[in-house]
mmCIF file with all atom_site columns, C-alpha atoms in Angstrom:
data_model
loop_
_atom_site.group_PDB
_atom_site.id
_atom_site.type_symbol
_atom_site.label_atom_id
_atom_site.label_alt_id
_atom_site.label_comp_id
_atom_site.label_asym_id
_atom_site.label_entity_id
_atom_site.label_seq_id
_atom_site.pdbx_PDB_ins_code
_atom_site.Cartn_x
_atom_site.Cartn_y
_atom_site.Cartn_z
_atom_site.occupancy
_atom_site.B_iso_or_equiv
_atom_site.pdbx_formal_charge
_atom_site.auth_seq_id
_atom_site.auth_comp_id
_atom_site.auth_asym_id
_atom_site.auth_atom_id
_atom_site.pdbx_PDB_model_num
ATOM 1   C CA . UNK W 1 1   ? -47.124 108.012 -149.567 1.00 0.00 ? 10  UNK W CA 1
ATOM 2   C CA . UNK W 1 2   ? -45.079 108.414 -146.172 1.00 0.00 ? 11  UNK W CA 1
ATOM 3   C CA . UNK W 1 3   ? -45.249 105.032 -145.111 1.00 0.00 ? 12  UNK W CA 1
ATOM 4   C CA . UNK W 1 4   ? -43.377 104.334 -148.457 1.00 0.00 ? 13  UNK W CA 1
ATOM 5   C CA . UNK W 1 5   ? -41.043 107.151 -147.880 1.00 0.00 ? 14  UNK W CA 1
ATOM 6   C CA . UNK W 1 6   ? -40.910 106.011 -143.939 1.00 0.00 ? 15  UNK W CA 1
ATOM 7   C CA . UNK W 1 7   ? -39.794 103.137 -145.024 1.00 0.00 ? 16  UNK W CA 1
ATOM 8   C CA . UNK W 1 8   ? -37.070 104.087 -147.432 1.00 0.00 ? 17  UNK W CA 1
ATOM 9   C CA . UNK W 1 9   ? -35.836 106.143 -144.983 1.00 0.00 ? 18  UNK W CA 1
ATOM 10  C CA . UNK W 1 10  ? -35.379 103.878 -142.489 1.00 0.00 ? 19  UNK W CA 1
ATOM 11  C CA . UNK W 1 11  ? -34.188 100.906 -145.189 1.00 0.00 ? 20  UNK W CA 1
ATOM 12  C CA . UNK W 1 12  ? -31.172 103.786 -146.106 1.00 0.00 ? 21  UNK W CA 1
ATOM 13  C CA . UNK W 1 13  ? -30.138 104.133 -142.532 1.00 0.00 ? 22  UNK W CA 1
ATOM 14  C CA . UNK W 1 14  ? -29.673 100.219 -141.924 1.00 0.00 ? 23  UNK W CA 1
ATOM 15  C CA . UNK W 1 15  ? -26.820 100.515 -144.368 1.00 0.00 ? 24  UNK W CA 1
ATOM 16  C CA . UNK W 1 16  ? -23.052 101.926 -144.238 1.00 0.00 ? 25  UNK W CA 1
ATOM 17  C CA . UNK W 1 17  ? -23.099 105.676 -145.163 1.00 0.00 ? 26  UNK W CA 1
ATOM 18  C CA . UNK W 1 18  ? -19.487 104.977 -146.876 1.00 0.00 ? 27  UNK W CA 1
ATOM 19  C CA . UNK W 1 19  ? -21.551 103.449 -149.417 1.00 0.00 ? 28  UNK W CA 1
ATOM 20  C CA . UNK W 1 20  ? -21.003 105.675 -153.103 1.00 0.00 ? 29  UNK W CA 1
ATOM 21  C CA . UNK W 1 21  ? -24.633 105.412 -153.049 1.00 0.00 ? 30  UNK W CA 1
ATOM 22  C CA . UNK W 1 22  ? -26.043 106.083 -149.893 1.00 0.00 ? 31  UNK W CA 1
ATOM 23  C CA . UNK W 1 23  ? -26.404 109.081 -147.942 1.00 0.00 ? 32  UNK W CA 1
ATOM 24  C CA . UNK W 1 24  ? -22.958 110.394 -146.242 1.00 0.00 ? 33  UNK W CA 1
ATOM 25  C CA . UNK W 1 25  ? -24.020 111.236 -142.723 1.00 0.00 ? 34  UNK W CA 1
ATOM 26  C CA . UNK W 1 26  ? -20.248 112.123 -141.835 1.00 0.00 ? 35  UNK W CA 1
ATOM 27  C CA . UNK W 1 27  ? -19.723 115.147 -143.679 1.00 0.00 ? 36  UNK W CA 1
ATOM 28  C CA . UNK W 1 28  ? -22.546 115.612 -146.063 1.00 0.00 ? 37  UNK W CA 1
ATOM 29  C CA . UNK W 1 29  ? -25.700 118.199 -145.564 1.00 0.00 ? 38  UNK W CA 1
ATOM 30  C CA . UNK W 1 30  ? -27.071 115.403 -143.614 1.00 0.00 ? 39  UNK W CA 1
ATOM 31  C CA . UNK W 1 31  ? -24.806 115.422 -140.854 1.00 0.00 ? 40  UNK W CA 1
ATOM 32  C CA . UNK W 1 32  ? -26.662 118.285 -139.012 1.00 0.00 ? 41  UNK W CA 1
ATOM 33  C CA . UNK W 1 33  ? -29.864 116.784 -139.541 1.00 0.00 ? 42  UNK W CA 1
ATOM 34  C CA . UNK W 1 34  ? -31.625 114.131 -136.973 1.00 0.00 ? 43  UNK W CA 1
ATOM 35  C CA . UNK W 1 35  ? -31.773 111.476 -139.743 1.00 0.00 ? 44  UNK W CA 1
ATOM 36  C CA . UNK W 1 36  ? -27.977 110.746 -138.811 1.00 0.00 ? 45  UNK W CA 1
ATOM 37  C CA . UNK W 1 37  ? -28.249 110.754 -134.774 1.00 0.00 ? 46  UNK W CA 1
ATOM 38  C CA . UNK W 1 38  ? -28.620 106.976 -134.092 1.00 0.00 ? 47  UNK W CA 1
ATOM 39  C CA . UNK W 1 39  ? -29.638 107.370 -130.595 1.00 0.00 ? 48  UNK W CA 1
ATOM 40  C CA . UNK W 1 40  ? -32.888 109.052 -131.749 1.00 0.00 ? 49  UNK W CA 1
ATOM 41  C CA . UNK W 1 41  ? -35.690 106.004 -133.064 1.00 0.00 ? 50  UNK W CA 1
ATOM 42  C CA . UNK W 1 42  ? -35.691 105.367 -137.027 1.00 0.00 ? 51  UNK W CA 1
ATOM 43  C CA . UNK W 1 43  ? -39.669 106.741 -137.244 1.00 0.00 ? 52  UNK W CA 1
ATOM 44  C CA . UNK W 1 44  ? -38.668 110.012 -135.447 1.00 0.00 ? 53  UNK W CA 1
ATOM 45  C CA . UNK W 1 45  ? -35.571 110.495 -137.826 1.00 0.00 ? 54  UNK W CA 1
ATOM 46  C CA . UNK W 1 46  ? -37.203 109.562 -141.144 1.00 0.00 ? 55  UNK W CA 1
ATOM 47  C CA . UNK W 1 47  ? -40.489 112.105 -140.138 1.00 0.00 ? 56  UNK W CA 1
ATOM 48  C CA . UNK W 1 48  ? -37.856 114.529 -139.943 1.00 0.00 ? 57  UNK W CA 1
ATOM 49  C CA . UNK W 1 49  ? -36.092 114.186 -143.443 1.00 0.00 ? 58  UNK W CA 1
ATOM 50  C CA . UNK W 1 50  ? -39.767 114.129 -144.741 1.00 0.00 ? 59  UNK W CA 1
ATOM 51  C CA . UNK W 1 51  ? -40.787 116.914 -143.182 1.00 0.00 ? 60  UNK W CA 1
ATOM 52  C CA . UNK W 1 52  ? -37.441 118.900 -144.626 1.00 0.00 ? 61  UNK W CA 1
ATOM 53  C CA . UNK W 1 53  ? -38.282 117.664 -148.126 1.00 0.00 ? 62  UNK W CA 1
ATOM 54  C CA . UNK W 1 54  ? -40.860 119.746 -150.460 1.00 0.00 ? 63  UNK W CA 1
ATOM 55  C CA . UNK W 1 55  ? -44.259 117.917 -152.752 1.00 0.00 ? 64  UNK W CA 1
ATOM 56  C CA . UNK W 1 56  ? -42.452 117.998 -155.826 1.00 0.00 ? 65  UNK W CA 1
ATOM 57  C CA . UNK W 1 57  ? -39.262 116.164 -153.867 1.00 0.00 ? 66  UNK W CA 1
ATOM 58  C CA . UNK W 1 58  ? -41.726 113.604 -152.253 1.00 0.00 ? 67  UNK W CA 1
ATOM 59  C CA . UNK W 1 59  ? -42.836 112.974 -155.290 1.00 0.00 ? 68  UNK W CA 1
ATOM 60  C CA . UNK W 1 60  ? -39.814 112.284 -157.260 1.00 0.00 ? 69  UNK W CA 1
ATOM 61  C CA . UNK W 1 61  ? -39.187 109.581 -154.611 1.00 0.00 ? 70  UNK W CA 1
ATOM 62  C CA . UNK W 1 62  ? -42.268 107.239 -155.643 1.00 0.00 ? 71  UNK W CA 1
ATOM 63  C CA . UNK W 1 63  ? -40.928 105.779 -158.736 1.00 0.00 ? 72  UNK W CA 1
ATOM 64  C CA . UNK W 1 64  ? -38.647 103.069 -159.480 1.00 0.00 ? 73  UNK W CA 1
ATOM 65  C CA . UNK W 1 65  ? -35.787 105.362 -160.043 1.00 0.00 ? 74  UNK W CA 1
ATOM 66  C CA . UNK W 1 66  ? -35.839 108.171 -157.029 1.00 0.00 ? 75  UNK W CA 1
ATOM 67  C CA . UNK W 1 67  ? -34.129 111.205 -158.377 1.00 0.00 ? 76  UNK W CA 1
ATOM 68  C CA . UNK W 1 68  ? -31.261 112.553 -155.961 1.00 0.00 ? 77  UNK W CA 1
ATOM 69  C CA . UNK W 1 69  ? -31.860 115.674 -153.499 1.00 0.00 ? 78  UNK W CA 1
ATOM 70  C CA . UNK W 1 70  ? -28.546 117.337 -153.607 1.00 0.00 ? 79  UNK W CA 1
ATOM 71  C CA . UNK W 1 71  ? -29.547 120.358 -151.131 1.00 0.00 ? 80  UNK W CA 1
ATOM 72  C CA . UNK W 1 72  ? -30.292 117.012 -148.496 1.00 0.00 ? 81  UNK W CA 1
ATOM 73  C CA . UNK W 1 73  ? -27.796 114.681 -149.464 1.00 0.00 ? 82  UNK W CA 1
ATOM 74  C CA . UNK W 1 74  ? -29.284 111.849 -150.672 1.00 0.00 ? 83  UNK W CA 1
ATOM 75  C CA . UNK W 1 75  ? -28.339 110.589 -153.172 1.00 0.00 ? 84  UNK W CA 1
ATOM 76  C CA . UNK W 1 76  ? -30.762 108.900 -156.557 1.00 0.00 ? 85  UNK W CA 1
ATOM 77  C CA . UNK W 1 77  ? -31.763 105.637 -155.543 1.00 0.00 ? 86  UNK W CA 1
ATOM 78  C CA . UNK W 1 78  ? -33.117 102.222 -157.414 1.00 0.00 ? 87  UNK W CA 1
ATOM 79  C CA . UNK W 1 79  ? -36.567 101.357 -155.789 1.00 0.00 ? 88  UNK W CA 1
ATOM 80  C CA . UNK W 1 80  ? -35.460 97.671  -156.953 1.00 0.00 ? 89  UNK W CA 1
ATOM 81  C CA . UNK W 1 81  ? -33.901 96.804  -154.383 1.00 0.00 ? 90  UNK W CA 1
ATOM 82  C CA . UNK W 1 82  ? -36.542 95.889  -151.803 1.00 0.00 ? 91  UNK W CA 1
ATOM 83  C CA . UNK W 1 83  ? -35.465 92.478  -153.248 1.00 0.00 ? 92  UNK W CA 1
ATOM 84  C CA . UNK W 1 84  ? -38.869 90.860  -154.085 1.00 0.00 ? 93  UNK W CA 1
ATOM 85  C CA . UNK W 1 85  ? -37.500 89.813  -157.763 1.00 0.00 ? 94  UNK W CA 1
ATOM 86  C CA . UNK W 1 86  ? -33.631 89.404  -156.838 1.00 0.00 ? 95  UNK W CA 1
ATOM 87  C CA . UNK W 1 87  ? -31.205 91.625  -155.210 1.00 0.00 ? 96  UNK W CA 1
ATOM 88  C CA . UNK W 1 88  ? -29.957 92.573  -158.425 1.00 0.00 ? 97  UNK W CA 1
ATOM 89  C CA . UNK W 1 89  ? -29.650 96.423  -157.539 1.00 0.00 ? 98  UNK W CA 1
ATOM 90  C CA . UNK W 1 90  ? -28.675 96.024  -154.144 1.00 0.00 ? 99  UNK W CA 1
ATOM 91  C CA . UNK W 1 91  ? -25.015 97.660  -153.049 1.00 0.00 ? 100 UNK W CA 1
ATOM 92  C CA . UNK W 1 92  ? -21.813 95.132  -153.593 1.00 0.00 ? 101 UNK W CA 1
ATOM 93  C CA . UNK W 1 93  ? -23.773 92.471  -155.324 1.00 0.00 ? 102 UNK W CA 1
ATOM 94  C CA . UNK W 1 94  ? -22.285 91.128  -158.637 1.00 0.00 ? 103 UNK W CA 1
ATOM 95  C CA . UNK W 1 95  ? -23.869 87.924  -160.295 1.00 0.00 ? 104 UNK W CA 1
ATOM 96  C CA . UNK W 1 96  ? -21.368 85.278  -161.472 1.00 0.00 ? 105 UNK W CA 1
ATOM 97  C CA . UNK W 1 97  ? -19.685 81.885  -160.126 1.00 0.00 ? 106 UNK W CA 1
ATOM 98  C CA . UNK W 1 98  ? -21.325 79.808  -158.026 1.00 0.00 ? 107 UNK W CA 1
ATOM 99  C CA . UNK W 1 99  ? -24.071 82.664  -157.540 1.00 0.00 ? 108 UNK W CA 1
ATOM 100 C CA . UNK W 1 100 ? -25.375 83.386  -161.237 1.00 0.00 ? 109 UNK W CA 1
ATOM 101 C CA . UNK W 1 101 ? -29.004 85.040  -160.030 1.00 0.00 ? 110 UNK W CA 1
ATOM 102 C CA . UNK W 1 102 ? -31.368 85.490  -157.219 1.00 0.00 ? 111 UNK W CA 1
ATOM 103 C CA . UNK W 1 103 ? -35.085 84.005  -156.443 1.00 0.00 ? 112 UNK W CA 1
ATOM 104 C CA . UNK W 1 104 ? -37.907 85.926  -157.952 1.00 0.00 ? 113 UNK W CA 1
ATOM 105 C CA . UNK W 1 105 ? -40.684 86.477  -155.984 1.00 0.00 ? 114 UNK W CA 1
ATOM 106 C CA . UNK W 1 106 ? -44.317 87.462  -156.546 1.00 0.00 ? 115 UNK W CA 1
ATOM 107 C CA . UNK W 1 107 ? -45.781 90.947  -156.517 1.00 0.00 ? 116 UNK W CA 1
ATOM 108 C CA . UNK W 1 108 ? -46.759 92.349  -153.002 1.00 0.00 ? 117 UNK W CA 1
ATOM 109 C CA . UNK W 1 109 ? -50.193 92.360  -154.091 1.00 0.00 ? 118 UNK W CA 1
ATOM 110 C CA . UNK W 1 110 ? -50.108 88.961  -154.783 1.00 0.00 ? 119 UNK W CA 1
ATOM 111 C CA . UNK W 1 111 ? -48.457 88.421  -151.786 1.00 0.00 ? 120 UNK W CA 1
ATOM 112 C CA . UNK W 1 112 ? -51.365 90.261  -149.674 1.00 0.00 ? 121 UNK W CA 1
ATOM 113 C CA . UNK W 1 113 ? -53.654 88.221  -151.262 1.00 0.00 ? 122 UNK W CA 1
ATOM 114 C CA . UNK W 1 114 ? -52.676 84.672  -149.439 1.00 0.00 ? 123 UNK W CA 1
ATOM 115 C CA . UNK W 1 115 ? -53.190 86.019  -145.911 1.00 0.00 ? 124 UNK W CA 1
ATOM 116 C CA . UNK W 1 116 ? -50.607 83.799  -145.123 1.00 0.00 ? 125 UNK W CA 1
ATOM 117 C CA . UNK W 1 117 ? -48.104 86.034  -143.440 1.00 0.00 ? 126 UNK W CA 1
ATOM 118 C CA . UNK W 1 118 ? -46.215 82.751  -142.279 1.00 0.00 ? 127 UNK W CA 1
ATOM 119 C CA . UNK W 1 119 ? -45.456 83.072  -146.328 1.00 0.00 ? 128 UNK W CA 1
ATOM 120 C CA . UNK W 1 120 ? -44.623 86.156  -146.226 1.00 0.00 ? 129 UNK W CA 1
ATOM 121 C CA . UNK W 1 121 ? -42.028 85.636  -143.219 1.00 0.00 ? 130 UNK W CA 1
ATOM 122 C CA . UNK W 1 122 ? -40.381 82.527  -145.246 1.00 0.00 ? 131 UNK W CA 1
ATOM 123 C CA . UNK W 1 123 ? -39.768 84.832  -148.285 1.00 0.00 ? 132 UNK W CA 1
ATOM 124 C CA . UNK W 1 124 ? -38.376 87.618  -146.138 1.00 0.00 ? 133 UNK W CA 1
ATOM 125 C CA . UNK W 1 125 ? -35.612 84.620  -144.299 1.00 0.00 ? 134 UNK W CA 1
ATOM 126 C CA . UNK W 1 126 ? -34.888 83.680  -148.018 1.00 0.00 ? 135 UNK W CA 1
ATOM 127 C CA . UNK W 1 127 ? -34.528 86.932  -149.182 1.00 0.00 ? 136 UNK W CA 1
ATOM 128 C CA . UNK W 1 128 ? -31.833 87.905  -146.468 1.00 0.00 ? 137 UNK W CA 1
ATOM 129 C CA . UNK W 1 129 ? -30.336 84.641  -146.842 1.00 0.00 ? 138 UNK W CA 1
ATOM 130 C CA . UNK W 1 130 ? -29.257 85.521  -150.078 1.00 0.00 ? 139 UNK W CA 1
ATOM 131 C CA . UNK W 1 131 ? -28.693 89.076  -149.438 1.00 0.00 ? 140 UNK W CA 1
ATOM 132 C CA . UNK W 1 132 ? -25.949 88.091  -146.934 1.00 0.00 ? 141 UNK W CA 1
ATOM 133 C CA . UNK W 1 133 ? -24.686 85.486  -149.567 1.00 0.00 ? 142 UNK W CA 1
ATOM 134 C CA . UNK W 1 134 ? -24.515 87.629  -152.413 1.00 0.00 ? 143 UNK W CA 1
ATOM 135 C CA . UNK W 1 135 ? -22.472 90.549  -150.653 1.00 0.00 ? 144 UNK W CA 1
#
């Protein structure tokens, strides 16, 4: 369960906090907080937004719509968007034109299953290929 939160957490802070969607580390509740002080490692600032966040809060986080945590700042978030069947829910991205849809990918168990991480790298290059095509 932390990993997956770990790596939400640091997934949120590779984007622009001007976002509408995405935590405001300017002048929200998380401004005070080490999850906004980018000299300090990603690891060492997500541990410390999970460690501020109660079981019932953790919990609301592991489904594939994350309910918001006003009294933290952050904002409800799409679980969607780690991209594996389109970047449909990612920030800025509208379908249409010469871009009508995304590549679908297979589940990561499926994924896990072909040892072939090789694979898994080639999908990863696609996927941000897109990403920085689509936005």
């Amino acid at each position: 369960m932390h990993l997956r939160l770990l790596l939400f957490f640091t997934f949120v802070l590779k984007f622009n906090a001007q976002a509408a969607n995405f935590p405001d580390c300017k002048s929200g509740p998380l401004s005070t907080f080490p999850i906004c002080d980018q000299s300090l490692p990603s690891h060492q600032r997500a541990a410390d937004l999970i460690s501020r966040m109660t079981t019932t809060e953790k919990i609301t986080q592991m489904i594939t719509t994350a309910e918001a945590i006003p009294r933290l700042g952050l904002p409800k978030f799409e679980w969607w968007s780690e991209a594996l069947h389109g970047i449909a829910y990612a920030p800025g991205v509208s379908f249409g034109g010469d871009l009508p849809a995304a590549t679908s990918f297979p589940m990561p168990i499926n994924l896990g299953a072909s040892f072939n991480m090789n694979l898994v790298y080639r999908m990863a290059n696609i996927i941000s290929t897109e990403a920085r095509a689509f936005n």
